[in-house]
């Protein structure tokens, strides 16, 4: 790729880095925010959950809006919104101000991130160049989160408001560069046929309610009627959404894309893989801080090795994909994840960092092998006019995956906690760790189906080629290119 192509890629990757570092810094800073503003436990939890609701609730709509309203327009507009509300969060003096700021920041990320990814898939032709760009994009996302843990710890020492102000500086630099580098695009022709407003409203409502139900899972049996009601309402709205999309002339989401087995398997795989990764990281963070008494900065430095995928994804993974193919590399990533999380199951009270290190380094390597190729598989073969939709589906899956992973391990930990002693707490941690192991094991089975599908496709193509060759050899006219008929 030329200099300008690399510059454009760095700007687009900068947004996913911004999103990752923002989430990680907030996770580290929330105890200080709670203490300084005197927030109740429920309010502090909503500061974190509001972002997830905004992101997961609007990612599907955001991805399709990039296709219908213009990728450059959506990217620049929502990057600006992200910048403004991140800055406003830094001036908050009440809990509700933080909740609103985080919700709008999550909504802006839901529009900005799929637009950035679809700009990559439409700016670089399908093949090695696009694969390389997407692997760099995936590695940057993970690197942002891992680095954000350390940066968040350092900034929190200066003052938690810097956790909001630092992303403003980065977003401002990206916005200036994006105005110059992101190419102008023609207005999508489908906009002239009208925008599917009923589909947009029902999709956003269903996603918001589903995300709310998932977030409430961590409360366990307490308040289960609200959780069940939200899940039921989400299901009803999703049913209405499907009915609307089947009847409208210009649907927000072409339902036929969900019949693509490769896309669905990639999205499910991403949901399970990311959910397991975040669930595992959440349990390990609690283990180190609550049970072992490590500081937030010590914990962040200990976990930063999991960010090795930021180096491996753009360097090692492309070579493996070129040699073995996407699906086999994805399977390899899931196998490593099963091994990594399984190794941590017998964790003890006095484990040294050396005992934890194999799990952490293998987990980071697994992310490098699986996440980037899953990103490629989720958009591979999709028409250019639906790249935003495919990106939105993928990011919706990853956001729901992270929410499900954290909520599930929290719920299981709560159910397994039978006492207040250290041994009881450690036992509950071990039970909770079975959740990420089960998620990646299920993801491994789904990925194995993709390998089987690839083999069937190759076998079918070989059979078609053989039949075509035999017909040509049996027909002299066809073999001579039709010259016999001219004679």
PDB file of N, CA, C and O in Angstrom, residues 23-25 27-28 141-153 276-290 292 294-310 340-341 344 347 351-365 367 406 433:
ATOM      1  N   UNK A  23     -13.084   2.668  26.751  1.00  0.00           N
ATOM      2  CA  UNK A  23     -13.767   1.681  27.594  1.00  0.00           C
ATOM      3  C   UNK A  23     -12.845   1.192  28.709  1.00  0.00           C
ATOM      4  O   UNK A  23     -13.256   1.094  29.875  1.00  0.00           O
ATOM      5  N   UNK A  24     -11.590   0.906  28.375  1.00  0.00           N
ATOM      6  CA  UNK A  24     -10.663   0.370  29.361  1.00  0.00           C
ATOM      7  C   UNK A  24     -10.349   1.395  30.452  1.00  0.00           C
ATOM      8  O   UNK A  24     -10.309   1.061  31.643  1.00  0.00           O
ATOM      9  N   UNK A  25     -10.137   2.635  30.062  1.00  0.00           N
ATOM     10  CA  UNK A  25      -9.828   3.673  31.055  1.00  0.00           C
ATOM     11  C   UNK A  25     -10.997   3.882  32.006  1.00  0.00           C
ATOM     12  O   UNK A  25     -10.809   4.089  33.205  1.00  0.00           O
ATOM     13  N   UNK A  27     -13.202   1.645  32.917  1.00  0.00           N
ATOM     14  CA  UNK A  27     -13.279   0.505  33.828  1.00  0.00           C
ATOM     15  C   UNK A  27     -12.320   0.667  35.000  1.00  0.00           C
ATOM     16  O   UNK A  27     -12.636   0.292  36.139  1.00  0.00           O
ATOM     17  N   UNK A  28     -11.149   1.243  34.736  1.00  0.00           N
ATOM     18  CA  UNK A  28     -10.162   1.444  35.797  1.00  0.00           C
ATOM     19  C   UNK A  28     -10.540   2.623  36.688  1.00  0.00           C
ATOM     20  O   UNK A  28     -10.317   2.602  37.906  1.00  0.00           O
ATOM     21  N   UNK A 141      -7.741  -2.538  17.790  1.00  0.00           N
ATOM     22  CA  UNK A 141      -8.837  -2.536  18.765  1.00  0.00           C
ATOM     23  C   UNK A 141      -8.400  -3.183  20.076  1.00  0.00           C
ATOM     24  O   UNK A 141      -8.614  -2.629  21.168  1.00  0.00           O
ATOM     25  N   UNK A 142      -7.794  -4.349  19.974  1.00  0.00           N
ATOM     26  CA  UNK A 142      -7.355  -5.047  21.180  1.00  0.00           C
ATOM     27  C   UNK A 142      -6.224  -4.300  21.873  1.00  0.00           C
ATOM     28  O   UNK A 142      -6.172  -4.213  23.101  1.00  0.00           O
ATOM     29  N   UNK A 143      -5.314  -3.736  21.069  1.00  0.00           N
ATOM     30  CA  UNK A 143      -4.216  -2.967  21.643  1.00  0.00           C
ATOM     31  C   UNK A 143      -4.712  -1.747  22.398  1.00  0.00           C
ATOM     32  O   UNK A 143      -4.171  -1.381  23.446  1.00  0.00           O
ATOM     33  N   UNK A 144      -5.762  -1.101  21.871  1.00  0.00           N
ATOM     34  CA  UNK A 144      -6.329   0.061  22.551  1.00  0.00           C
ATOM     35  C   UNK A 144      -6.871  -0.299  23.914  1.00  0.00           C
ATOM     36  O   UNK A 144      -6.663   0.420  24.901  1.00  0.00           O
ATOM     37  N   UNK A 145      -7.565  -1.432  23.992  1.00  0.00           N
ATOM     38  CA  UNK A 145      -8.125  -1.844  25.273  1.00  0.00           C
ATOM     39  C   UNK A 145      -7.025  -2.195  26.262  1.00  0.00           C
ATOM     40  O   UNK A 145      -7.069  -1.780  27.425  1.00  0.00           O
ATOM     41  N   UNK A 146      -6.031  -2.946  25.816  1.00  0.00           N
ATOM     42  CA  UNK A 146      -4.952  -3.364  26.715  1.00  0.00           C
ATOM     43  C   UNK A 146      -4.149  -2.157  27.200  1.00  0.00           C
ATOM     44  O   UNK A 146      -3.834  -2.043  28.393  1.00  0.00           O
ATOM     45  N   UNK A 147      -3.811  -1.253  26.273  1.00  0.00           N
ATOM     46  CA  UNK A 147      -3.061  -0.064  26.660  1.00  0.00           C
ATOM     47  C   UNK A 147      -3.910   0.849  27.539  1.00  0.00           C
ATOM     48  O   UNK A 147      -3.397   1.511  28.448  1.00  0.00           O
ATOM     49  N   UNK A 148      -5.225   0.853  27.277  1.00  0.00           N
ATOM     50  CA  UNK A 148      -6.109   1.692  28.070  1.00  0.00           C
ATOM     51  C   UNK A 148      -6.128   1.328  29.539  1.00  0.00           C
ATOM     52  O   UNK A 148      -6.337   2.188  30.399  1.00  0.00           O
ATOM     53  N   UNK A 149      -5.916   0.061  29.860  1.00  0.00           N
ATOM     54  CA  UNK A 149      -5.875  -0.349  31.257  1.00  0.00           C
ATOM     55  C   UNK A 149      -4.731   0.343  31.996  1.00  0.00           C
ATOM     56  O   UNK A 149      -4.894   0.819  33.126  1.00  0.00           O
ATOM     57  N   UNK A 150      -3.563   0.411  31.348  1.00  0.00           N
ATOM     58  CA  UNK A 150      -2.406   1.046  31.970  1.00  0.00           C
ATOM     59  C   UNK A 150      -2.561   2.563  31.981  1.00  0.00           C
ATOM     60  O   UNK A 150      -2.350   3.221  33.006  1.00  0.00           O
ATOM     61  N   UNK A 151      -2.945   3.124  30.827  1.00  0.00           N
ATOM     62  CA  UNK A 151      -3.117   4.574  30.733  1.00  0.00           C
ATOM     63  C   UNK A 151      -4.197   5.053  31.694  1.00  0.00           C
ATOM     64  O   UNK A 151      -4.066   6.096  32.337  1.00  0.00           O
ATOM     65  N   UNK A 152      -5.287   4.265  31.804  1.00  0.00           N
ATOM     66  CA  UNK A 152      -6.344   4.632  32.721  1.00  0.00           C
ATOM     67  C   UNK A 152      -5.859   4.688  34.161  1.00  0.00           C
ATOM     68  O   UNK A 152      -6.225   5.591  34.923  1.00  0.00           O
ATOM     69  N   UNK A 153      -5.002   3.726  34.535  1.00  0.00           N
ATOM     70  CA  UNK A 153      -4.445   3.748  35.885  1.00  0.00           C
ATOM     71  C   UNK A 153      -3.579   4.964  36.131  1.00  0.00           C
ATOM     72  O   UNK A 153      -3.651   5.590  37.198  1.00  0.00           O
ATOM     73  N   UNK A 276     -16.214 -14.433  25.926  1.00  0.00           N
ATOM     74  CA  UNK A 276     -15.333 -15.209  26.792  1.00  0.00           C
ATOM     75  C   UNK A 276     -14.120 -14.389  27.217  1.00  0.00           C
ATOM     76  O   UNK A 276     -13.698 -14.428  28.380  1.00  0.00           O
ATOM     77  N   UNK A 277     -13.563 -13.630  26.280  1.00  0.00           N
ATOM     78  CA  UNK A 277     -12.366 -12.824  26.564  1.00  0.00           C
ATOM     79  C   UNK A 277     -12.648 -11.787  27.646  1.00  0.00           C
ATOM     80  O   UNK A 277     -11.916 -11.666  28.630  1.00  0.00           O
ATOM     81  N   UNK A 278     -13.741 -11.044  27.498  1.00  0.00           N
ATOM     82  CA  UNK A 278     -14.066 -10.006  28.470  1.00  0.00           C
ATOM     83  C   UNK A 278     -14.533 -10.613  29.797  1.00  0.00           C
ATOM     84  O   UNK A 278     -14.229 -10.079  30.869  1.00  0.00           O
ATOM     85  N   UNK A 279     -15.275 -11.722  29.727  1.00  0.00           N
ATOM     86  CA  UNK A 279     -15.684 -12.377  30.953  1.00  0.00           C
ATOM     87  C   UNK A 279     -14.488 -12.871  31.750  1.00  0.00           C
ATOM     88  O   UNK A 279     -14.419 -12.699  32.981  1.00  0.00           O
ATOM     89  N   UNK A 280     -13.518 -13.477  31.060  1.00  0.00           N
ATOM     90  CA  UNK A 280     -12.310 -13.952  31.724  1.00  0.00           C
ATOM     91  C   UNK A 280     -11.530 -12.794  32.331  1.00  0.00           C
ATOM     92  O   UNK A 280     -11.094 -12.863  33.487  1.00  0.00           O
ATOM     93  N   UNK A 281     -11.365 -11.736  31.550  1.00  0.00           N
ATOM     94  CA  UNK A 281     -10.607 -10.582  32.044  1.00  0.00           C
ATOM     95  C   UNK A 281     -11.278  -9.960  33.266  1.00  0.00           C
ATOM     96  O   UNK A 281     -10.604  -9.533  34.205  1.00  0.00           O
ATOM     97  N   UNK A 282     -12.604  -9.946  33.269  1.00  0.00           N
ATOM     98  CA  UNK A 282     -13.341  -9.390  34.399  1.00  0.00           C
ATOM     99  C   UNK A 282     -13.109 -10.224  35.660  1.00  0.00           C
ATOM    100  O   UNK A 282     -12.853  -9.676  36.740  1.00  0.00           O
ATOM    101  N   UNK A 283     -13.184 -11.537  35.532  1.00  0.00           N
ATOM    102  CA  UNK A 283     -12.970 -12.416  36.695  1.00  0.00           C
ATOM    103  C   UNK A 283     -11.542 -12.285  37.210  1.00  0.00           C
ATOM    104  O   UNK A 283     -11.316 -12.204  38.430  1.00  0.00           O
ATOM    105  N   UNK A 284     -10.573 -12.247  36.313  1.00  0.00           N
ATOM    106  CA  UNK A 284      -9.173 -12.130  36.734  1.00  0.00           C
ATOM    107  C   UNK A 284      -8.935 -10.798  37.438  1.00  0.00           C
ATOM    108  O   UNK A 284      -8.198 -10.725  38.433  1.00  0.00           O
ATOM    109  N   UNK A 285      -9.558  -9.730  36.945  1.00  0.00           N
ATOM    110  CA  UNK A 285      -9.416  -8.423  37.591  1.00  0.00           C
ATOM    111  C   UNK A 285      -9.953  -8.460  39.015  1.00  0.00           C
ATOM    112  O   UNK A 285      -9.319  -7.941  39.951  1.00  0.00           O
ATOM    113  N   UNK A 286     -11.126  -9.067  39.195  1.00  0.00           N
ATOM    114  CA  UNK A 286     -11.681  -9.194  40.542  1.00  0.00           C
ATOM    115  C   UNK A 286     -10.778 -10.055  41.431  1.00  0.00           C
ATOM    116  O   UNK A 286     -10.569  -9.746  42.619  1.00  0.00           O
ATOM    117  N   UNK A 287     -10.262 -11.136  40.888  1.00  0.00           N
ATOM    118  CA  UNK A 287      -9.380 -12.022  41.650  1.00  0.00           C
ATOM    119  C   UNK A 287      -8.145 -11.269  42.148  1.00  0.00           C
ATOM    120  O   UNK A 287      -7.767 -11.367  43.326  1.00  0.00           O
ATOM    121  N   UNK A 288      -7.521 -10.496  41.255  1.00  0.00           N
ATOM    122  CA  UNK A 288      -6.290  -9.804  41.625  1.00  0.00           C
ATOM    123  C   UNK A 288      -6.545  -8.654  42.597  1.00  0.00           C
ATOM    124  O   UNK A 288      -5.764  -8.439  43.531  1.00  0.00           O
ATOM    125  N   UNK A 289      -7.641  -7.915  42.383  1.00  0.00           N
ATOM    126  CA  UNK A 289      -7.872  -6.728  43.215  1.00  0.00           C
ATOM    127  C   UNK A 289      -8.605  -7.045  44.523  1.00  0.00           C
ATOM    128  O   UNK A 289      -8.220  -6.552  45.575  1.00  0.00           O
ATOM    129  N   UNK A 290      -9.658  -7.855  44.443  1.00  0.00           N
ATOM    130  CA  UNK A 290     -10.458  -8.098  45.634  1.00  0.00           C
ATOM    131  C   UNK A 290      -9.888  -9.208  46.522  1.00  0.00           C
ATOM    132  O   UNK A 290      -9.955  -9.129  47.747  1.00  0.00           O
ATOM    133  N   UNK A 292      -6.574 -10.733  46.062  1.00  0.00           N
ATOM    134  CA  UNK A 292      -5.136 -10.615  46.279  1.00  0.00           C
ATOM    135  C   UNK A 292      -4.722  -9.226  46.765  1.00  0.00           C
ATOM    136  O   UNK A 292      -3.578  -9.045  47.192  1.00  0.00           O
ATOM    137  N   UNK A 294      -4.292  -6.405  44.968  1.00  0.00           N
ATOM    138  CA  UNK A 294      -3.458  -5.628  44.057  1.00  0.00           C
ATOM    139  C   UNK A 294      -4.147  -4.307  43.749  1.00  0.00           C
ATOM    140  O   UNK A 294      -5.379  -4.209  43.720  1.00  0.00           O
ATOM    141  N   UNK A 295      -3.349  -3.274  43.460  1.00  0.00           N
ATOM    142  CA  UNK A 295      -3.910  -1.986  43.062  1.00  0.00           C
ATOM    143  C   UNK A 295      -4.387  -2.065  41.614  1.00  0.00           C
ATOM    144  O   UNK A 295      -4.040  -2.995  40.868  1.00  0.00           O
ATOM    145  N   UNK A 296      -5.153  -1.052  41.207  1.00  0.00           N
ATOM    146  CA  UNK A 296      -5.646  -1.032  39.823  1.00  0.00           C
ATOM    147  C   UNK A 296      -4.499  -0.921  38.840  1.00  0.00           C
ATOM    148  O   UNK A 296      -4.524  -1.529  37.761  1.00  0.00           O
ATOM    149  N   UNK A 297      -3.465  -0.154  39.191  1.00  0.00           N
ATOM    150  CA  UNK A 297      -2.322  -0.013  38.286  1.00  0.00           C
ATOM    151  C   UNK A 297      -1.526  -1.304  38.205  1.00  0.00           C
ATOM    152  O   UNK A 297      -1.092  -1.708  37.114  1.00  0.00           O
ATOM    153  N   UNK A 298      -1.325  -1.986  39.337  1.00  0.00           N
ATOM    154  CA  UNK A 298      -0.627  -3.275  39.324  1.00  0.00           C
ATOM    155  C   UNK A 298      -1.386  -4.288  38.468  1.00  0.00           C
ATOM    156  O   UNK A 298      -0.778  -5.035  37.688  1.00  0.00           O
ATOM    157  N   UNK A 299      -2.708  -4.304  38.607  1.00  0.00           N
ATOM    158  CA  UNK A 299      -3.529  -5.219  37.816  1.00  0.00           C
ATOM    159  C   UNK A 299      -3.425  -4.913  36.338  1.00  0.00           C
ATOM    160  O   UNK A 299      -3.301  -5.816  35.504  1.00  0.00           O
ATOM    161  N   UNK A 300      -3.466  -3.622  35.993  1.00  0.00           N
ATOM    162  CA  UNK A 300      -3.389  -3.223  34.589  1.00  0.00           C
ATOM    163  C   UNK A 300      -2.058  -3.635  33.976  1.00  0.00           C
ATOM    164  O   UNK A 300      -2.006  -4.145  32.847  1.00  0.00           O
ATOM    165  N   UNK A 301      -0.970  -3.428  34.710  1.00  0.00           N
ATOM    166  CA  UNK A 301       0.353  -3.803  34.196  1.00  0.00           C
ATOM    167  C   UNK A 301       0.458  -5.315  34.042  1.00  0.00           C
ATOM    168  O   UNK A 301       1.055  -5.825  33.083  1.00  0.00           O
ATOM    169  N   UNK A 302      -0.150  -6.063  34.981  1.00  0.00           N
ATOM    170  CA  UNK A 302      -0.108  -7.521  34.904  1.00  0.00           C
ATOM    171  C   UNK A 302      -0.847  -8.030  33.670  1.00  0.00           C
ATOM    172  O   UNK A 302      -0.415  -8.989  33.020  1.00  0.00           O
ATOM    173  N   UNK A 303      -1.977  -7.385  33.322  1.00  0.00           N
ATOM    174  CA  UNK A 303      -2.803  -7.848  32.213  1.00  0.00           C
ATOM    175  C   UNK A 303      -2.365  -7.310  30.856  1.00  0.00           C
ATOM    176  O   UNK A 303      -2.881  -7.743  29.828  1.00  0.00           O
ATOM    177  N   UNK A 304      -1.424  -6.360  30.836  1.00  0.00           N
ATOM    178  CA  UNK A 304      -1.067  -5.721  29.573  1.00  0.00           C
ATOM    179  C   UNK A 304      -0.436  -6.716  28.595  1.00  0.00           C
ATOM    180  O   UNK A 304      -0.468  -6.510  27.383  1.00  0.00           O
ATOM    181  N   UNK A 305       0.118  -7.821  29.108  1.00  0.00           N
ATOM    182  CA  UNK A 305       0.711  -8.823  28.226  1.00  0.00           C
ATOM    183  C   UNK A 305      -0.333  -9.426  27.291  1.00  0.00           C
ATOM    184  O   UNK A 305      -0.003  -9.912  26.194  1.00  0.00           O
ATOM    185  N   UNK A 306      -1.612  -9.370  27.692  1.00  0.00           N
ATOM    186  CA  UNK A 306      -2.670  -9.863  26.817  1.00  0.00           C
ATOM    187  C   UNK A 306      -2.799  -9.002  25.561  1.00  0.00           C
ATOM    188  O   UNK A 306      -3.429  -9.412  24.585  1.00  0.00           O
ATOM    189  N   UNK A 307      -2.196  -7.812  25.602  1.00  0.00           N
ATOM    190  CA  UNK A 307      -2.195  -6.942  24.427  1.00  0.00           C
ATOM    191  C   UNK A 307      -1.167  -7.321  23.384  1.00  0.00           C
ATOM    192  O   UNK A 307      -0.967  -6.569  22.413  1.00  0.00           O
ATOM    193  N   UNK A 308      -0.541  -8.483  23.539  1.00  0.00           N
ATOM    194  CA  UNK A 308       0.432  -8.930  22.532  1.00  0.00           C
ATOM    195  C   UNK A 308      -0.227  -9.107  21.162  1.00  0.00           C
ATOM    196  O   UNK A 308       0.450  -9.111  20.136  1.00  0.00           O
ATOM    197  N   UNK A 309      -1.561  -9.245  21.159  1.00  0.00           N
ATOM    198  CA  UNK A 309      -2.255  -9.398  19.885  1.00  0.00           C
ATOM    199  C   UNK A 309      -2.135  -8.163  19.019  1.00  0.00           C
ATOM    200  O   UNK A 309      -2.249  -8.246  17.789  1.00  0.00           O
ATOM    201  N   UNK A 310      -1.881  -6.994  19.622  1.00  0.00           N
ATOM    202  CA  UNK A 310      -1.706  -5.781  18.826  1.00  0.00           C
ATOM    203  C   UNK A 310      -0.476  -5.888  17.930  1.00  0.00           C
ATOM    204  O   UNK A 310      -0.417  -5.274  16.864  1.00  0.00           O
ATOM    205  N   UNK A 340      -6.020 -21.725  27.186  1.00  0.00           N
ATOM    206  CA  UNK A 340      -5.654 -20.617  28.073  1.00  0.00           C
ATOM    207  C   UNK A 340      -6.586 -20.523  29.274  1.00  0.00           C
ATOM    208  O   UNK A 340      -6.133 -20.491  30.434  1.00  0.00           O
ATOM    209  N   UNK A 341      -7.885 -20.494  29.016  1.00  0.00           N
ATOM    210  CA  UNK A 341      -8.841 -20.347  30.119  1.00  0.00           C
ATOM    211  C   UNK A 341      -8.891 -21.608  30.976  1.00  0.00           C
ATOM    212  O   UNK A 341      -9.103 -21.540  32.191  1.00  0.00           O
ATOM    213  N   UNK A 344      -6.354 -21.759  33.784  1.00  0.00           N
ATOM    214  CA  UNK A 344      -6.569 -20.884  34.935  1.00  0.00           C
ATOM    215  C   UNK A 344      -7.612 -21.428  35.906  1.00  0.00           C
ATOM    216  O   UNK A 344      -7.802 -20.880  36.990  1.00  0.00           O
ATOM    217  N   UNK A 347      -6.828 -22.016  39.723  1.00  0.00           N
ATOM    218  CA  UNK A 347      -6.143 -20.882  40.345  1.00  0.00           C
ATOM    219  C   UNK A 347      -6.198 -20.969  41.869  1.00  0.00           C
ATOM    220  O   UNK A 347      -7.211 -21.367  42.450  1.00  0.00           O
ATOM    221  N   UNK A 351      -1.024 -17.953  43.975  1.00  0.00           N
ATOM    222  CA  UNK A 351      -0.398 -18.095  42.657  1.00  0.00           C
ATOM    223  C   UNK A 351       0.523 -16.910  42.375  1.00  0.00           C
ATOM    224  O   UNK A 351       0.136 -15.742  42.581  1.00  0.00           O
ATOM    225  N   UNK A 352       1.718 -17.217  41.873  1.00  0.00           N
ATOM    226  CA  UNK A 352       2.637 -16.155  41.465  1.00  0.00           C
ATOM    227  C   UNK A 352       2.259 -15.675  40.066  1.00  0.00           C
ATOM    228  O   UNK A 352       1.485 -16.324  39.352  1.00  0.00           O
ATOM    229  N   UNK A 353       2.833 -14.543  39.686  1.00  0.00           N
ATOM    230  CA  UNK A 353       2.558 -14.024  38.347  1.00  0.00           C
ATOM    231  C   UNK A 353       3.092 -14.978  37.277  1.00  0.00           C
ATOM    232  O   UNK A 353       2.504 -15.113  36.203  1.00  0.00           O
ATOM    233  N   UNK A 354       4.177 -15.678  37.604  1.00  0.00           N
ATOM    234  CA  UNK A 354       4.738 -16.653  36.669  1.00  0.00           C
ATOM    235  C   UNK A 354       3.737 -17.777  36.392  1.00  0.00           C
ATOM    236  O   UNK A 354       3.688 -18.313  35.270  1.00  0.00           O
ATOM    237  N   UNK A 355       2.942 -18.145  37.405  1.00  0.00           N
ATOM    238  CA  UNK A 355       1.940 -19.195  37.208  1.00  0.00           C
ATOM    239  C   UNK A 355       0.791 -18.699  36.332  1.00  0.00           C
ATOM    240  O   UNK A 355       0.162 -19.480  35.617  1.00  0.00           O
ATOM    241  N   UNK A 356       0.503 -17.402  36.404  1.00  0.00           N
ATOM    242  CA  UNK A 356      -0.581 -16.833  35.592  1.00  0.00           C
ATOM    243  C   UNK A 356      -0.136 -16.502  34.170  1.00  0.00           C
ATOM    244  O   UNK A 356      -0.959 -16.453  33.249  1.00  0.00           O
ATOM    245  N   UNK A 357       1.148 -16.282  33.987  1.00  0.00           N
ATOM    246  CA  UNK A 357       1.658 -15.775  32.715  1.00  0.00           C
ATOM    247  C   UNK A 357       1.288 -16.642  31.510  1.00  0.00           C
ATOM    248  O   UNK A 357       0.899 -16.104  30.468  1.00  0.00           O
ATOM    249  N   UNK A 358       1.413 -17.987  31.584  1.00  0.00           N
ATOM    250  CA  UNK A 358       1.056 -18.790  30.400  1.00  0.00           C
ATOM    251  C   UNK A 358      -0.372 -18.545  29.930  1.00  0.00           C
ATOM    252  O   UNK A 358      -0.623 -18.420  28.726  1.00  0.00           O
ATOM    253  N   UNK A 359      -1.319 -18.456  30.862  1.00  0.00           N
ATOM    254  CA  UNK A 359      -2.700 -18.191  30.473  1.00  0.00           C
ATOM    255  C   UNK A 359      -2.827 -16.841  29.789  1.00  0.00           C
ATOM    256  O   UNK A 359      -3.490 -16.711  28.741  1.00  0.00           O
ATOM    257  N   UNK A 360      -2.196 -15.809  30.336  1.00  0.00           N
ATOM    258  CA  UNK A 360      -2.334 -14.458  29.797  1.00  0.00           C
ATOM    259  C   UNK A 360      -1.732 -14.335  28.404  1.00  0.00           C
ATOM    260  O   UNK A 360      -2.329 -13.742  27.497  1.00  0.00           O
ATOM    261  N   UNK A 361      -0.550 -14.904  28.194  1.00  0.00           N
ATOM    262  CA  UNK A 361       0.110 -14.790  26.890  1.00  0.00           C
ATOM    263  C   UNK A 361      -0.612 -15.636  25.847  1.00  0.00           C
ATOM    264  O   UNK A 361      -0.756 -15.230  24.685  1.00  0.00           O
ATOM    265  N   UNK A 362      -1.107 -16.811  26.246  1.00  0.00           N
ATOM    266  CA  UNK A 362      -1.838 -17.665  25.297  1.00  0.00           C
ATOM    267  C   UNK A 362      -3.178 -17.028  24.941  1.00  0.00           C
ATOM    268  O   UNK A 362      -3.610 -17.074  23.786  1.00  0.00           O
ATOM    269  N   UNK A 363      -3.839 -16.409  25.920  1.00  0.00           N
ATOM    270  CA  UNK A 363      -5.109 -15.740  25.644  1.00  0.00           C
ATOM    271  C   UNK A 363      -4.931 -14.593  24.663  1.00  0.00           C
ATOM    272  O   UNK A 363      -5.748 -14.388  23.748  1.00  0.00           O
ATOM    273  N   UNK A 364      -3.862 -13.813  24.818  1.00  0.00           N
ATOM    274  CA  UNK A 364      -3.584 -12.731  23.879  1.00  0.00           C
ATOM    275  C   UNK A 364      -3.279 -13.245  22.488  1.00  0.00           C
ATOM    276  O   UNK A 364      -3.724 -12.673  21.478  1.00  0.00           O
ATOM    277  N   UNK A 365      -2.521 -14.333  22.411  1.00  0.00           N
ATOM    278  CA  UNK A 365      -2.209 -14.942  21.116  1.00  0.00           C
ATOM    279  C   UNK A 365      -3.476 -15.478  20.448  1.00  0.00           C
ATOM    280  O   UNK A 365      -3.662 -15.342  19.232  1.00  0.00           O
ATOM    281  N   UNK A 367      -6.461 -14.328  20.782  1.00  0.00           N
ATOM    282  CA  UNK A 367      -7.212 -13.180  20.261  1.00  0.00           C
ATOM    283  C   UNK A 367      -6.635 -12.745  18.922  1.00  0.00           C
ATOM    284  O   UNK A 367      -7.375 -12.419  17.983  1.00  0.00           O
ATOM    285  N   UNK A 406     -19.584 -10.705  30.576  1.00  0.00           N
ATOM    286  CA  UNK A 406     -19.415 -10.098  31.896  1.00  0.00           C
ATOM    287  C   UNK A 406     -20.622 -10.394  32.787  1.00  0.00           C
ATOM    288  O   UNK A 406     -20.476 -10.734  33.970  1.00  0.00           O
ATOM    289  N   UNK A 433     -15.142 -19.054  36.272  1.00  0.00           N
ATOM    290  CA  UNK A 433     -14.192 -19.228  35.163  1.00  0.00           C
ATOM    291  C   UNK A 433     -14.641 -20.296  34.175  1.00  0.00           C
ATOM    292  O   UNK A 433     -14.124 -20.359  33.048  1.00  0.00           O
TER     293      UNK A 433
END
